Amino acid sequence: MLMSKDTPEELESDREIERLIDEVMSSSLNNDSKLNDEQYRQKMQRRKEIQDRRIAQAVPEKGLVIVNTGNGKGKTTAALGMVLRSLGHGYKVAIVQFIKGAWEPSEKQVFSYWEDQLEFHAMGEGFTWETQDRDRDLEKAQAAWEKSLEYIRNPDFQLVLLDEINIALKMAYLQIEEVLAGLAEKPPSKHIILTGRGAPAALIERADLVTEMTLIKHPFRDQGVKAQPGIEF
C-alpha cells in the first residue's frame, strides 16, 4: 500500500469532503433523512469553500512524473489521452515504446497528423515470448532508454511518454537506479509518463501521480476473444 504524503490539514479536508458526499448520497437514497433545498445548498457551499481554498493554495505549475501501472487494460490508452491533450495545447511531445515495435501501432499512424509536434519511436521487437532472445531484448531496451534520455534532457519537449518501460524494468533490461537518475535530469516543467505493469516501488515513490489499473474482467482471459483493432491495437 502506498503511503499518503498529504498534510494533516489536507487529510482533514479530504475527510470532510467525503463526509459531505456521503451525507448527500445517503439523503438521496433514504426519504426519511432527505435533505431540504437549504440543507443541500449549505453542504455544497461548504464543499466549494474547501475546494476553493485548496486550489488557491496549490502550486501553479510543476513538471510531473506520472506512472500508469497495474494488470488492467488502459495504461497506454490513458497516457495517449495526455499526449493528445498536450498536442492540442501546441506542445512538443515524444513517445518511446520499449516493448512494442514488431508491428506498426495504429497510434503512430494517427499521430502522424502532428508530425511537426510529435516524435514517435517504436523501438522494441515485440513481447518477450515472441522475441525469445534476451540479449537482443536487452540491447533494444538500452537503445530505447538512450533515445528517451535525449528527450528527457531536451527542454523543447513538454511531455515524454515512455511506453512499457515498466516491463523493461521488471525484466531487468533496465536498472531502476539509471531510470531514476535519468528522471532527475528533466527540466523542472517537463512531464514524463511511464507505463506498464509491475512498476517498481522506487519508481512509485518518486512519481507525483500514480494510477493502478485493476483487472476485473478481460475478454481474452474470460471469453477467449482475440485482440481487436480499435480496442487493443
PDB file of N, CA and C in Angstrom, residues 14-59:
ATOM      1  N   ASP A  14      -9.977  16.306   3.032  1.00  0.00           N
ATOM      2  CA  ASP A  14     -10.475  15.159   2.259  1.00  0.00           C
ATOM      3  C   ASP A  14     -11.569  14.433   3.026  1.00  0.00           C
ATOM      4  N   ARG A  15     -11.357  14.241   4.322  1.00  0.00           N
ATOM      5  CA  ARG A  15     -12.351  13.525   5.129  1.00  0.00           C
ATOM      6  C   ARG A  15     -13.660  14.315   5.203  1.00  0.00           C
ATOM      7  N   GLU A  16     -13.556  15.630   5.311  1.00  0.00           N
ATOM      8  CA  GLU A  16     -14.771  16.438   5.367  1.00  0.00           C
ATOM      9  C   GLU A  16     -15.533  16.374   4.043  1.00  0.00           C
ATOM     10  N   ILE A  17     -14.804  16.437   2.936  1.00  0.00           N
ATOM     11  CA  ILE A  17     -15.460  16.320   1.629  1.00  0.00           C
ATOM     12  C   ILE A  17     -16.148  14.965   1.508  1.00  0.00           C
ATOM     13  N   GLU A  18     -15.478  13.900   1.942  1.00  0.00           N
ATOM     14  CA  GLU A  18     -16.081  12.566   1.887  1.00  0.00           C
ATOM     15  C   GLU A  18     -17.346  12.503   2.740  1.00  0.00           C
ATOM     16  N   ARG A  19     -17.306  13.129   3.925  1.00  0.00           N
ATOM     17  CA  ARG A  19     -18.490  13.135   4.787  1.00  0.00           C
ATOM     18  C   ARG A  19     -19.647  13.862   4.114  1.00  0.00           C
ATOM     19  N   LEU A  20     -19.349  14.994   3.488  1.00  0.00           N
ATOM     20  CA  LEU A  20     -20.398  15.751   2.804  1.00  0.00           C
ATOM     21  C   LEU A  20     -21.013  14.943   1.677  1.00  0.00           C
ATOM     22  N   ILE A  21     -20.161  14.284   0.896  1.00  0.00           N
ATOM     23  CA  ILE A  21     -20.659  13.464  -0.210  1.00  0.00           C
ATOM     24  C   ILE A  21     -21.506  12.317   0.313  1.00  0.00           C
ATOM     25  N   ASP A  22     -21.032  11.647   1.383  1.00  0.00           N
ATOM     26  CA  ASP A  22     -21.788  10.527   1.960  1.00  0.00           C
ATOM     27  C   ASP A  22     -23.149  10.984   2.464  1.00  0.00           C
ATOM     28  N   GLU A  23     -23.201  12.158   3.087  1.00  0.00           N
ATOM     29  CA  GLU A  23     -24.468  12.666   3.612  1.00  0.00           C
ATOM     30  C   GLU A  23     -25.453  12.955   2.488  1.00  0.00           C
ATOM     31  N   VAL A  24     -24.948  13.549   1.398  1.00  0.00           N
ATOM     32  CA  VAL A  24     -25.820  13.854   0.267  1.00  0.00           C
ATOM     33  C   VAL A  24     -26.320  12.573  -0.392  1.00  0.00           C
ATOM     34  N   MET A  25     -25.401  11.594  -0.563  1.00  0.00           N
ATOM     35  CA  MET A  25     -25.804  10.339  -1.191  1.00  0.00           C
ATOM     36  C   MET A  25     -26.798   9.580  -0.324  1.00  0.00           C
ATOM     37  N   SER A  26     -26.575   9.557   1.003  1.00  0.00           N
ATOM     38  CA  SER A  26     -27.496   8.868   1.903  1.00  0.00           C
ATOM     39  C   SER A  26     -28.866   9.515   1.860  1.00  0.00           C
ATOM     40  N   SER A  27     -28.865  10.848   1.775  1.00  0.00           N
ATOM     41  CA  SER A  27     -30.129  11.562   1.691  1.00  0.00           C
ATOM     42  C   SER A  27     -30.899  11.198   0.427  1.00  0.00           C
ATOM     43  N   SER A  28     -30.173  11.021  -0.677  1.00  0.00           N
ATOM     44  CA  SER A  28     -30.834  10.693  -1.943  1.00  0.00           C
ATOM     45  C   SER A  28     -31.472   9.311  -1.908  1.00  0.00           C
ATOM     46  N   LEU A  29     -30.887   8.401  -1.095  1.00  0.00           N
ATOM     47  CA  LEU A  29     -31.365   7.018  -1.057  1.00  0.00           C
ATOM     48  C   LEU A  29     -32.385   6.769   0.039  1.00  0.00           C
ATOM     49  N   ASN A  30     -32.460   7.696   1.010  1.00  0.00           N
ATOM     50  CA  ASN A  30     -33.325   7.469   2.172  1.00  0.00           C
ATOM     51  C   ASN A  30     -34.269   8.657   2.345  1.00  0.00           C
ATOM     52  N   ASN A  31     -35.526   8.430   2.069  1.00  0.00           N
ATOM     53  CA  ASN A  31     -36.504   9.514   2.169  1.00  0.00           C
ATOM     54  C   ASN A  31     -36.637  10.048   3.582  1.00  0.00           C
ATOM     55  N   ASP A  32     -36.370   9.204   4.600  1.00  0.00           N
ATOM     56  CA  ASP A  32     -36.525   9.635   5.987  1.00  0.00           C
ATOM     57  C   ASP A  32     -35.498  10.690   6.375  1.00  0.00           C
ATOM     58  N   SER A  33     -34.348  10.687   5.704  1.00  0.00           N
ATOM     59  CA  SER A  33     -33.302  11.661   6.034  1.00  0.00           C
ATOM     60  C   SER A  33     -33.014  12.587   4.852  1.00  0.00           C
ATOM     61  N   LYS A  34     -33.982  12.763   3.989  1.00  0.00           N
ATOM     62  CA  LYS A  34     -33.789  13.549   2.776  1.00  0.00           C
ATOM     63  C   LYS A  34     -33.519  15.015   3.128  1.00  0.00           C
ATOM     64  N   LEU A  35     -32.507  15.600   2.513  1.00  0.00           N
ATOM     65  CA  LEU A  35     -32.155  16.990   2.751  1.00  0.00           C
ATOM     66  C   LEU A  35     -33.151  17.909   2.054  1.00  0.00           C
ATOM     67  N   ASN A  36     -33.465  19.013   2.730  1.00  0.00           N
ATOM     68  CA  ASN A  36     -34.252  20.013   2.025  1.00  0.00           C
ATOM     69  C   ASN A  36     -33.323  20.871   1.179  1.00  0.00           C
ATOM     70  N   ASP A  37     -33.889  21.750   0.386  1.00  0.00           N
ATOM     71  CA  ASP A  37     -33.083  22.537  -0.554  1.00  0.00           C
ATOM     72  C   ASP A  37     -32.019  23.369   0.160  1.00  0.00           C
ATOM     73  N   GLU A  38     -32.368  23.943   1.291  1.00  0.00           N
ATOM     74  CA  GLU A  38     -31.409  24.787   2.011  1.00  0.00           C
ATOM     75  C   GLU A  38     -30.275  23.949   2.602  1.00  0.00           C
ATOM     76  N   GLN A  39     -30.584  22.787   3.143  1.00  0.00           N
ATOM     77  CA  GLN A  39     -29.542  21.904   3.686  1.00  0.00           C
ATOM     78  C   GLN A  39     -28.590  21.446   2.588  1.00  0.00           C
ATOM     79  N   TYR A  40     -29.158  21.100   1.440  1.00  0.00           N
ATOM     80  CA  TYR A  40     -28.313  20.687   0.313  1.00  0.00           C
ATOM     81  C   TYR A  40     -27.410  21.831  -0.129  1.00  0.00           C
ATOM     82  N   ARG A  41     -27.981  23.044  -0.238  1.00  0.00           N
ATOM     83  CA  ARG A  41     -27.175  24.195  -0.654  1.00  0.00           C
ATOM     84  C   ARG A  41     -26.037  24.459   0.327  1.00  0.00           C
ATOM     85  N   GLN A  42     -26.288  24.345   1.616  1.00  0.00           N
ATOM     86  CA  GLN A  42     -25.261  24.593   2.624  1.00  0.00           C
ATOM     87  C   GLN A  42     -24.121  23.584   2.525  1.00  0.00           C
ATOM     88  N   LYS A  43     -24.469  22.332   2.305  1.00  0.00           N
ATOM     89  CA  LYS A  43     -23.420  21.308   2.199  1.00  0.00           C
ATOM     90  C   LYS A  43     -22.581  21.513   0.943  1.00  0.00           C
ATOM     91  N   MET A  44     -23.224  21.854  -0.164  1.00  0.00           N
ATOM     92  CA  MET A  44     -22.474  22.090  -1.391  1.00  0.00           C
ATOM     93  C   MET A  44     -21.634  23.367  -1.293  1.00  0.00           C
ATOM     94  N   GLN A  45     -22.151  24.360  -0.581  1.00  0.00           N
ATOM     95  CA  GLN A  45     -21.381  25.582  -0.375  1.00  0.00           C
ATOM     96  C   GLN A  45     -20.140  25.292   0.456  1.00  0.00           C
ATOM     97  N   ARG A  46     -20.298  24.462   1.480  1.00  0.00           N
ATOM     98  CA  ARG A  46     -19.141  24.100   2.310  1.00  0.00           C
ATOM     99  C   ARG A  46     -18.113  23.321   1.491  1.00  0.00           C
ATOM    100  N   ARG A  47     -18.582  22.425   0.652  1.00  0.00           N
ATOM    101  CA  ARG A  47     -17.646  21.672  -0.187  1.00  0.00           C
ATOM    102  C   ARG A  47     -16.908  22.620  -1.129  1.00  0.00           C
ATOM    103  N   LYS A  48     -17.616  23.596  -1.691  1.00  0.00           N
ATOM    104  CA  LYS A  48     -16.979  24.554  -2.591  1.00  0.00           C
ATOM    105  C   LYS A  48     -15.937  25.390  -1.852  1.00  0.00           C
ATOM    106  N   GLU A  49     -16.221  25.779  -0.620  1.00  0.00           N
ATOM    107  CA  GLU A  49     -15.254  26.553   0.164  1.00  0.00           C
ATOM    108  C   GLU A  49     -13.962  25.777   0.364  1.00  0.00           C
ATOM    109  N   ILE A  50     -14.083  24.494   0.692  1.00  0.00           N
ATOM    110  CA  ILE A  50     -12.899  23.657   0.901  1.00  0.00           C
ATOM    111  C   ILE A  50     -12.109  23.525  -0.389  1.00  0.00           C
ATOM    112  N   GLN A  51     -12.821  23.261  -1.479  1.00  0.00           N
ATOM    113  CA  GLN A  51     -12.152  23.071  -2.767  1.00  0.00           C
ATOM    114  C   GLN A  51     -11.485  24.362  -3.234  1.00  0.00           C
ATOM    115  N   ASP A  52     -12.172  25.486  -3.076  1.00  0.00           N
ATOM    116  CA  ASP A  52     -11.603  26.768  -3.490  1.00  0.00           C
ATOM    117  C   ASP A  52     -10.347  27.091  -2.688  1.00  0.00           C
ATOM    118  N   ARG A  53     -10.369  26.790  -1.395  1.00  0.00           N
ATOM    119  CA  ARG A  53      -9.204  27.062  -0.555  1.00  0.00           C
ATOM    120  C   ARG A  53      -8.005  26.227  -0.984  1.00  0.00           C
ATOM    121  N   ARG A  54      -8.242  24.971  -1.297  1.00  0.00           N
ATOM    122  CA  ARG A  54      -7.144  24.100  -1.712  1.00  0.00           C
ATOM    123  C   ARG A  54      -6.585  24.526  -3.068  1.00  0.00           C
ATOM    124  N   ILE A  55      -7.465  24.947  -3.963  1.00  0.00           N
ATOM    125  CA  ILE A  55      -6.996  25.411  -5.271  1.00  0.00           C
ATOM    126  C   ILE A  55      -6.160  26.675  -5.108  1.00  0.00           C
ATOM    127  N   ALA A  56      -6.606  27.582  -4.222  1.00  0.00           N
ATOM    128  CA  ALA A  56      -5.871  28.835  -4.010  1.00  0.00           C
ATOM    129  C   ALA A  56      -4.483  28.581  -3.436  1.00  0.00           C
ATOM    130  N   GLN A  57      -4.334  27.496  -2.668  1.00  0.00           N
ATOM    131  CA  GLN A  57      -3.052  27.175  -2.038  1.00  0.00           C
ATOM    132  C   GLN A  57      -2.159  26.316  -2.930  1.00  0.00           C
ATOM    133  N   ALA A  58      -2.694  25.849  -4.048  1.00  0.00           N
ATOM    134  CA  ALA A  58      -1.958  24.914  -4.894  1.00  0.00           C
ATOM    135  C   ALA A  58      -0.828  25.611  -5.649  1.00  0.00           C
ATOM    136  N   VAL A  59       0.207  24.827  -5.965  1.00  0.00           N
ATOM    137  CA  VAL A  59       1.327  25.312  -6.771  1.00  0.00           C
ATOM    138  C   VAL A  59       0.843  25.485  -8.209  1.00  0.00           C
TER     139      VAL A  59
END
